[in-house]
Amino acid sequence: MQKALSCRCPSLIPSRETARFYLLCVLIALYMLAGAAIFSCLERPVELQTHQLWEKRLRDFSRAHNTSCEDLKLLLRHYEEARTAGIRTERGRALWDIPGAFYFVGTVVSTIGFGVSAPSTVTGKVLLVFYGLVGCSATILFFNLFLERVITLLSFVIFWCHRWRTGHSGLEDRASEGNEEWKPSVYQVTLVLFVAVLLVSCGAAALYSAMEGWTYLESLYFCFVAFSTVGFGDFVSGQRKHHEDTWAYQVANCLLMLLGVFCTYSLFNTISVIIKQGLNWMLRTLTWMYSGVRRYRLRPLFKLCLSDSELPICYCEDDTLHRVSSSCQGMLWSSYVPNAIGKCLCDEAQVETVCNRNTDGETSEKQ
């Protein structure tokens, strides 16, 4: 029987899930900063030019019609308020008849929110809060159930294709073994969903290009914005006056929206799994780099516990690795107890350890 050592080096050790969470936060922040820099370089010059052109047009219009710029801006401010109620310079379809209201609630529960229409009454705004709370929750649940059935269908199709390609017999025992062996990977599911989203987007873009008068590239852009539930509102389908009489287009528009949102949501879920695997790979790489740095006796301030199956590690002066007892597992932030002979270096402070030795000089630990 070995005796437990009393060397204790308290340190902040995040678990694997916590380390992955912090790494994801850092990567998202860097990703957003990079995106902000890129879009600022692309769009800021155009924004400044547009402001200059708008001010020039206001001055030219006020001089041509002998109107002050302040009165003209006041009229434009009233028009901006009227746009919320559906007033447009070019008359469009009704926003709050039954088809228009159905289109509105569809954008609410799917979290698209184009912004082309919004409640103007106080009662409507209050009701929208509770309506959206229940509707969005139910729709997210429906999306998750839809994803489960998509994965089940893909599992069956891939298994059937494998049996057809390899010429397996139809025996039940062999079928069950093959079904367990040939479950689709996340990459296969992602590829199939990506192809599905691409096909739906290309088909929908062709329809929108013909019915809305947009270019094909603008239609593809609208499909991504709508199917990903971003919904900027710069392009909105089915809002022209003549669309009120085209029931076939209205039905096709709703079905394409639903199908596109379902497939895109499922694709986002599978991509998130791949991103999670990438984070795990990055953590393993950091562990490998840490081990390489450790060989040159460089002690970092913090030690990350990067494995669920292994206990936290403490490095001591004798270059041996010692792990804590299993009682420390399950804690989000825990301290570790290294079993070492000599001194443990934590946060650049030396802590004297009391070590029990056997008669032959080897340290033992109680089972």
C-alpha positions as semicolon CSV with decimal commas, in nm:
position;residue;x (nm);y (nm);z (nm)
1;M;0,000;0,000;0,000
2;Q;0,120;0,341;-0,089
3;K;0,079;0,650;0,121
4;A;-0,082;0,969;-0,006
5;L;0,131;1,276;-0,025
6;S;0,022;1,606;0,118
7;C;0,164;1,831;-0,157
8;R;-0,117;2,064;-0,263
9;C;-0,087;2,321;-0,541
10;P;-0,418;2,509;-0,581
11;S;-0,467;2,631;-0,938
12;L;-0,748;2,728;-1,169
13;I;-0,797;2,434;-1,402
14;P;-1,086;2,461;-1,649
15;S;-1,249;2,142;-1,761
16;R;-1,246;2,039;-2,125
17;E;-1,593;2,181;-2,187
18;T;-1,499;2,512;-2,021
19;A;-1,176;2,538;-2,217
20;R;-1,366;2,471;-2,539
21;F;-1,623;2,735;-2,445
22;Y;-1,358;3,000;-2,383
23;L;-1,176;2,908;-2,703
24;L;-1,501;2,938;-2,899
25;C;-1,568;3,281;-2,743
26;V;-1,224;3,402;-2,848
27;L;-1,261;3,266;-3,201
28;I;-1,609;3,419;-3,244
29;A;-1,480;3,756;-3,121
30;L;-1,188;3,742;-3,365
31;Y;-1,421;3,629;-3,644
32;M;-1,655;3,921;-3,578
33;L;-1,368;4,170;-3,562
34;A;-1,231;4,041;-3,893
35;G;-1,578;4,059;-4,051
36;A;-1,630;4,411;-3,918
37;A;-1,297;4,524;-4,064
38;I;-1,368;4,368;-4,404
39;F;-1,724;4,500;-4,439
40;S;-1,620;4,841;-4,310
41;C;-1,352;4,865;-4,581
42;L;-1,603;4,754;-4,845
43;E;-1,915;4,947;-4,745
44;R;-1,795;5,260;-4,567
45;P;-1,676;5,445;-4,882
46;V;-2,009;5,371;-5,054
47;E;-2,197;5,497;-4,749
48;L;-2,008;5,826;-4,751
49;Q;-2,065;5,872;-5,123
50;T;-2,436;5,799;-5,079
51;H;-2,466;6,059;-4,801
52;Q;-2,291;6,321;-5,013
53;L;-2,512;6,242;-5,311
54;W;-2,826;6,260;-5,096
55;E;-2,734;6,599;-4,950
56;K;-2,661;6,729;-5,298
57;R;-3,000;6,611;-5,425
58;L;-3,177;6,775;-5,130
59;R;-3,006;7,108;-5,200
60;D;-3,080;7,087;-5,573
61;F;-3,446;7,000;-5,510
62;S;-3,494;7,279;-5,257
63;R;-3,341;7,536;-5,495
64;A;-3,541;7,410;-5,793
65;H;-3,876;7,421;-5,609
66;N;-3,799;7,712;-5,375
67;T;-3,839;7,495;-5,065
68;S;-3,627;7,496;-4,753
69;C;-3,424;7,185;-4,674
70;E;-3,574;7,166;-4,323
71;D;-3,930;7,144;-4,457
72;L;-3,823;6,881;-4,707
73;K;-3,652;6,673;-4,437
74;L;-3,963;6,701;-4,218
75;L;-4,174;6,560;-4,502
76;L;-3,929;6,275;-4,551
77;R;-3,937;6,201;-4,177
78;H;-4,315;6,167;-4,193
79;Y;-4,277;5,934;-4,487
80;E;-4,035;5,714;-4,293
81;E;-4,297;5,680;-4,021
82;A;-4,562;5,598;-4,282
83;R;-4,350;5,315;-4,423
84;T;-4,410;5,121;-4,102
85;A;-4,781;5,117;-4,185
86;G;-4,710;4,989;-4,536
87;I;-4,714;5,317;-4,728
88;R;-4,486;5,302;-5,032
89;T;-4,419;5,540;-5,321
90;E;-4,517;5,256;-5,550
91;R;-4,833;5,089;-5,425
92;G;-4,782;4,730;-5,315
93;R;-5,006;4,454;-5,193
94;A;-5,213;4,483;-4,875
95;L;-5,010;4,401;-4,564
96;W;-5,282;4,313;-4,314
97;D;-5,537;4,114;-4,508
98;I;-5,543;3,741;-4,432
99;P;-5,264;3,643;-4,677
100;G;-5,053;3,941;-4,571
101;A;-5,103;3,873;-4,200
102;F;-5,021;3,504;-4,255
103;Y;-4,699;3,607;-4,427
104;F;-4,621;3,832;-4,127
105;V;-4,673;3,564;-3,862
106;G;-4,467;3,326;-4,077
107;T;-4,173;3,567;-4,059
108;V;-4,225;3,593;-3,682
109;V;-4,234;3,224;-3,585
110;S;-3,949;3,142;-3,825
111;T;-3,743;3,430;-3,673
112;I;-3,683;3,580;-4,018
113;G;-3,835;3,920;-3,942
114;F;-3,799;4,108;-4,271
115;G;-3,934;4,426;-4,115
116;V;-4,158;4,508;-4,410
117;S;-4,457;4,509;-4,173
118;A;-4,489;4,552;-3,797
119;P;-4,777;4,609;-3,556
120;S;-4,866;4,976;-3,511
121;T;-5,120;4,938;-3,229
122;V;-5,020;4,895;-2,864
123;T;-5,239;4,586;-2,832
124;G;-5,074;4,431;-3,137
125;K;-4,725;4,496;-3,001
126;V;-4,805;4,343;-2,663
127;L;-4,973;4,043;-2,823
128;L;-4,674;3,992;-3,053
129;V;-4,443;3,939;-2,755
130;F;-4,640;3,642;-2,621
131;Y;-4,731;3,515;-2,967
132;G;-4,367;3,513;-3,074
133;L;-4,252;3,351;-2,749
134;V;-4,473;3,047;-2,800
135;G;-4,446;3,040;-3,178
136;C;-4,066;3,062;-3,196
137;S;-4,024;2,794;-2,929
138;A;-4,259;2,558;-3,110
139;T;-4,087;2,623;-3,442
140;I;-3,741;2,551;-3,299
141;L;-3,876;2,224;-3,159
142;F;-4,017;2,143;-3,502
143;F;-3,681;2,219;-3,662
144;N;-3,508;1,977;-3,421
145;L;-3,759;1,701;-3,493
146;F;-3,720;1,767;-3,864
147;L;-3,342;1,729;-3,831
148;E;-3,381;1,398;-3,647
149;R;-3,597;1,258;-3,926
150;V;-3,358;1,383;-4,190
151;I;-3,071;1,199;-4,020
152;T;-3,285;0,885;-3,991
153;L;-3,373;0,902;-4,360
154;L;-3,012;0,956;-4,458
155;S;-2,907;0,660;-4,243
156;F;-3,151;0,436;-4,426
157;V;-3,049;0,565;-4,771
158;I;-2,676;0,532;-4,705
159;F;-2,719;0,184;-4,558
160;W;-2,930;0,075;-4,856
161;C;-2,676;0,216;-5,102
162;H;-2,397;0,035;-4,920
163;R;-2,582;-0,297;-4,933
164;W;-2,659;-0,249;-5,301
165;R;-2,297;-0,162;-5,380
166;T;-2,141;-0,445;-5,181
167;G;-2,408;-0,703;-5,273
168;H;-2,506;-0,796;-4,920
169;S;-2,775;-1,058;-4,872
170;G;-3,107;-0,973;-4,718
171;L;-3,060;-1,170;-4,398
172;E;-3,179;-0,986;-4,094
173;D;-2,873;-1,056;-3,885
174;R;-2,636;-0,924;-4,149
175;A;-2,863;-0,628;-4,213
176;S;-2,860;-0,535;-3,847
177;E;-2,483;-0,562;-3,836
178;G;-2,448;-0,348;-4,146
179;N;-2,690;-0,091;-4,009
180;E;-2,478;-0,052;-3,697
181;E;-2,159;-0,035;-3,899
182;W;-2,268;0,203;-4,170
183;K;-2,428;0,490;-3,983
184;P;-2,375;0,820;-4,167
185;S;-2,097;1,045;-4,044
186;V;-2,151;1,412;-3,976
187;Y;-1,960;1,494;-4,296
188;Q;-2,194;1,283;-4,507
189;V;-2,500;1,443;-4,352
190;T;-2,350;1,790;-4,397
191;L;-2,274;1,721;-4,762
192;V;-2,627;1,596;-4,833
193;L;-2,785;1,892;-4,654
194;F;-2,557;2,135;-4,834
195;V;-2,659;1,990;-5,170
196;A;-3,026;2,010;-5,064
197;V;-2,992;2,375;-4,960
198;L;-2,810;2,452;-5,284
199;L;-3,081;2,290;-5,497
200;V;-3,364;2,461;-5,311
201;S;-3,186;2,798;-5,329
202;C;-3,114;2,768;-5,701
203;G;-3,473;2,667;-5,777
204;A;-3,617;2,940;-5,558
205;A;-3,381;3,199;-5,707
206;A;-3,504;3,115;-6,056
207;L;-3,864;3,166;-5,942
208;Y;-3,792;3,493;-5,759
209;S;-3,588;3,627;-6,050
210;A;-3,884;3,575;-6,281
211;M;-4,158;3,698;-6,045
212;E;-3,984;3,983;-5,861
213;G;-3,771;4,131;-6,138
214;W;-3,447;4,074;-5,950
215;T;-3,126;3,951;-6,103
216;Y;-3,036;3,589;-6,040
217;L;-2,752;3,691;-5,807
218;E;-2,986;3,915;-5,608
219;S;-3,232;3,627;-5,585
220;L;-2,962;3,394;-5,451
221;Y;-2,866;3,659;-5,198
222;F;-3,229;3,688;-5,089
223;C;-3,255;3,310;-5,052
224;F;-2,959;3,295;-4,817
225;V;-3,081;3,592;-4,610
226;A;-3,431;3,444;-4,584
227;F;-3,340;3,076;-4,537
228;S;-3,082;3,158;-4,270
229;T;-3,350;3,365;-4,086
230;V;-3,132;3,676;-4,096
231;G;-3,394;3,879;-4,281
232;F;-3,238;4,218;-4,355
233;G;-3,549;4,339;-4,535
234;D;-3,371;4,498;-4,832
235;F;-3,530;4,230;-5,054
236;V;-3,874;4,091;-4,967
237;S;-4,070;3,852;-5,185
238;G;-4,440;3,867;-5,266
239;Q;-4,496;4,237;-5,190
240;R;-4,593;4,371;-5,533
241;K;-4,948;4,469;-5,619
242;H;-4,998;4,205;-5,888
243;H;-4,891;3,928;-5,649
244;E;-5,232;3,944;-5,479
245;D;-5,386;3,765;-5,776
246;T;-5,117;3,501;-5,817
247;W;-5,218;3,245;-5,555
248;A;-4,990;2,981;-5,700
249;Y;-4,689;3,206;-5,646
250;Q;-4,793;3,287;-5,289
251;V;-4,826;2,919;-5,202
252;A;-4,496;2,836;-5,373
253;N;-4,329;3,123;-5,189
254;C;-4,444;2,994;-4,848
255;L;-4,345;2,635;-4,924
256;L;-4,001;2,738;-5,049
257;M;-3,949;2,952;-4,740
258;L;-4,038;2,665;-4,507
259;L;-3,831;2,409;-4,694
260;G;-3,533;2,641;-4,722
261;V;-3,542;2,735;-4,354
262;F;-3,572;2,370;-4,246
263;C;-3,280;2,256;-4,459
264;T;-3,061;2,554;-4,369
265;Y;-3,129;2,514;-3,997
266;S;-3,035;2,147;-4,020
267;L;-2,721;2,239;-4,212
268;F;-2,623;2,490;-3,944
269;N;-2,660;2,220;-3,677
270;T;-2,433;1,975;-3,858
271;I;-2,176;2,248;-3,929
272;S;-2,176;2,334;-3,558
273;V;-2,080;1,971;-3,485
274;I;-1,788;2,001;-3,728
275;I;-1,683;2,326;-3,562
276;K;-1,691;2,149;-3,227
277;Q;-1,461;1,881;-3,365
278;G;-1,231;2,155;-3,490
279;L;-1,222;2,306;-3,142
280;N;-1,127;1,968;-2,998
281;W;-0,846;1,943;-3,252
282;M;-0,723;2,289;-3,157
283;L;-0,725;2,195;-2,789
284;R;-0,525;1,882;-2,864
285;T;-0,280;2,093;-3,063
286;L;-0,244;2,333;-2,773
287;T;-0,180;2,036;-2,546
288;W;0,090;1,910;-2,782
289;M;0,248;2,256;-2,795
290;Y;0,233;2,280;-2,418
291;S;0,410;1,946;-2,387
292;G;0,681;2,066;-2,627
293;V;0,729;2,386;-2,431
294;R;0,736;2,188;-2,107
295;R;1,039;1,992;-2,226
296;Y;1,239;2,314;-2,217
297;R;1,133;2,376;-1,857
298;L;0,908;2,673;-1,934
299;R;0,625;2,678;-1,680
300;P;0,308;2,858;-1,793
301;L;0,089;3,016;-1,531
302;F;-0,218;2,805;-1,599
303;K;-0,260;2,439;-1,678
304;L;-0,561;2,333;-1,886
305;C;-0,731;2,003;-1,827
306;L;-0,799;1,911;-2,188
307;S;-0,919;1,554;-2,153
308;D;-1,236;1,414;-2,002
309;S;-1,081;1,074;-1,947
310;E;-0,760;1,194;-1,783
311;L;-0,712;1,371;-1,454
312;P;-0,544;1,714;-1,424
313;I;-0,166;1,716;-1,433
314;C;0,081;1,893;-1,205
315;Y;0,443;1,945;-1,311
316;C;0,708;1,943;-1,042
317;E;1,081;1,999;-1,036
318;D;1,171;1,637;-1,092
319;D;0,997;1,648;-1,436
320;T;0,745;1,385;-1,335
321;L;0,373;1,405;-1,404
322;H;0,129;1,346;-1,122
323;R;-0,249;1,340;-1,134
324;V;-0,508;1,432;-0,877
325;S;-0,752;1,196;-0,718
326;S;-1,083;1,128;-0,892
327;S;-1,271;1,329;-0,629
328;C;-1,167;1,646;-0,809
329;Q;-1,345;1,541;-1,129
330;G;-1,681;1,696;-1,207
331;M;-1,580;2,037;-1,072
332;L;-1,583;2,322;-1,319
333;W;-1,286;2,482;-1,155
334;S;-1,083;2,259;-0,926
335;S;-0,749;2,240;-0,754
336;Y;-0,518;1,947;-0,793
337;V;-0,298;1,750;-0,560
338;P;0,028;1,640;-0,722
339;N;0,218;1,346;-0,584
340;A;0,573;1,470;-0,617
341;I;0,899;1,467;-0,439
342;G;1,045;1,812;-0,389
343;K;0,882;2,142;-0,479
344;C;0,583;2,221;-0,703
345;L;0,597;2,537;-0,910
346;C;0,255;2,705;-0,944
347;D;0,215;3,071;-1,037
348;E;0,588;3,116;-1,002
349;A;0,567;3,048;-0,628
350;Q;0,752;2,763;-0,458
351;V;0,552;2,562;-0,211
352;E;0,729;2,325;0,022
353;T;0,586;1,976;0,011
354;V;0,577;1,713;0,275
355;C;0,643;1,373;0,118
356;N;0,627;1,036;0,282
357;R;0,890;0,795;0,160
358;N;0,928;0,419;0,186
359;T;1,245;0,266;0,317
360;D;1,379;0,224;-0,038
361;G;1,325;0,594;-0,118
362;E;1,019;0,550;-0,343
363;T;0,699;0,747;-0,282
364;S;0,385;0,542;-0,237
365;E;0,017;0,627;-0,232
366;K;-0,270;0,477;-0,042
367;Q;-0,511;0,287;-0,261
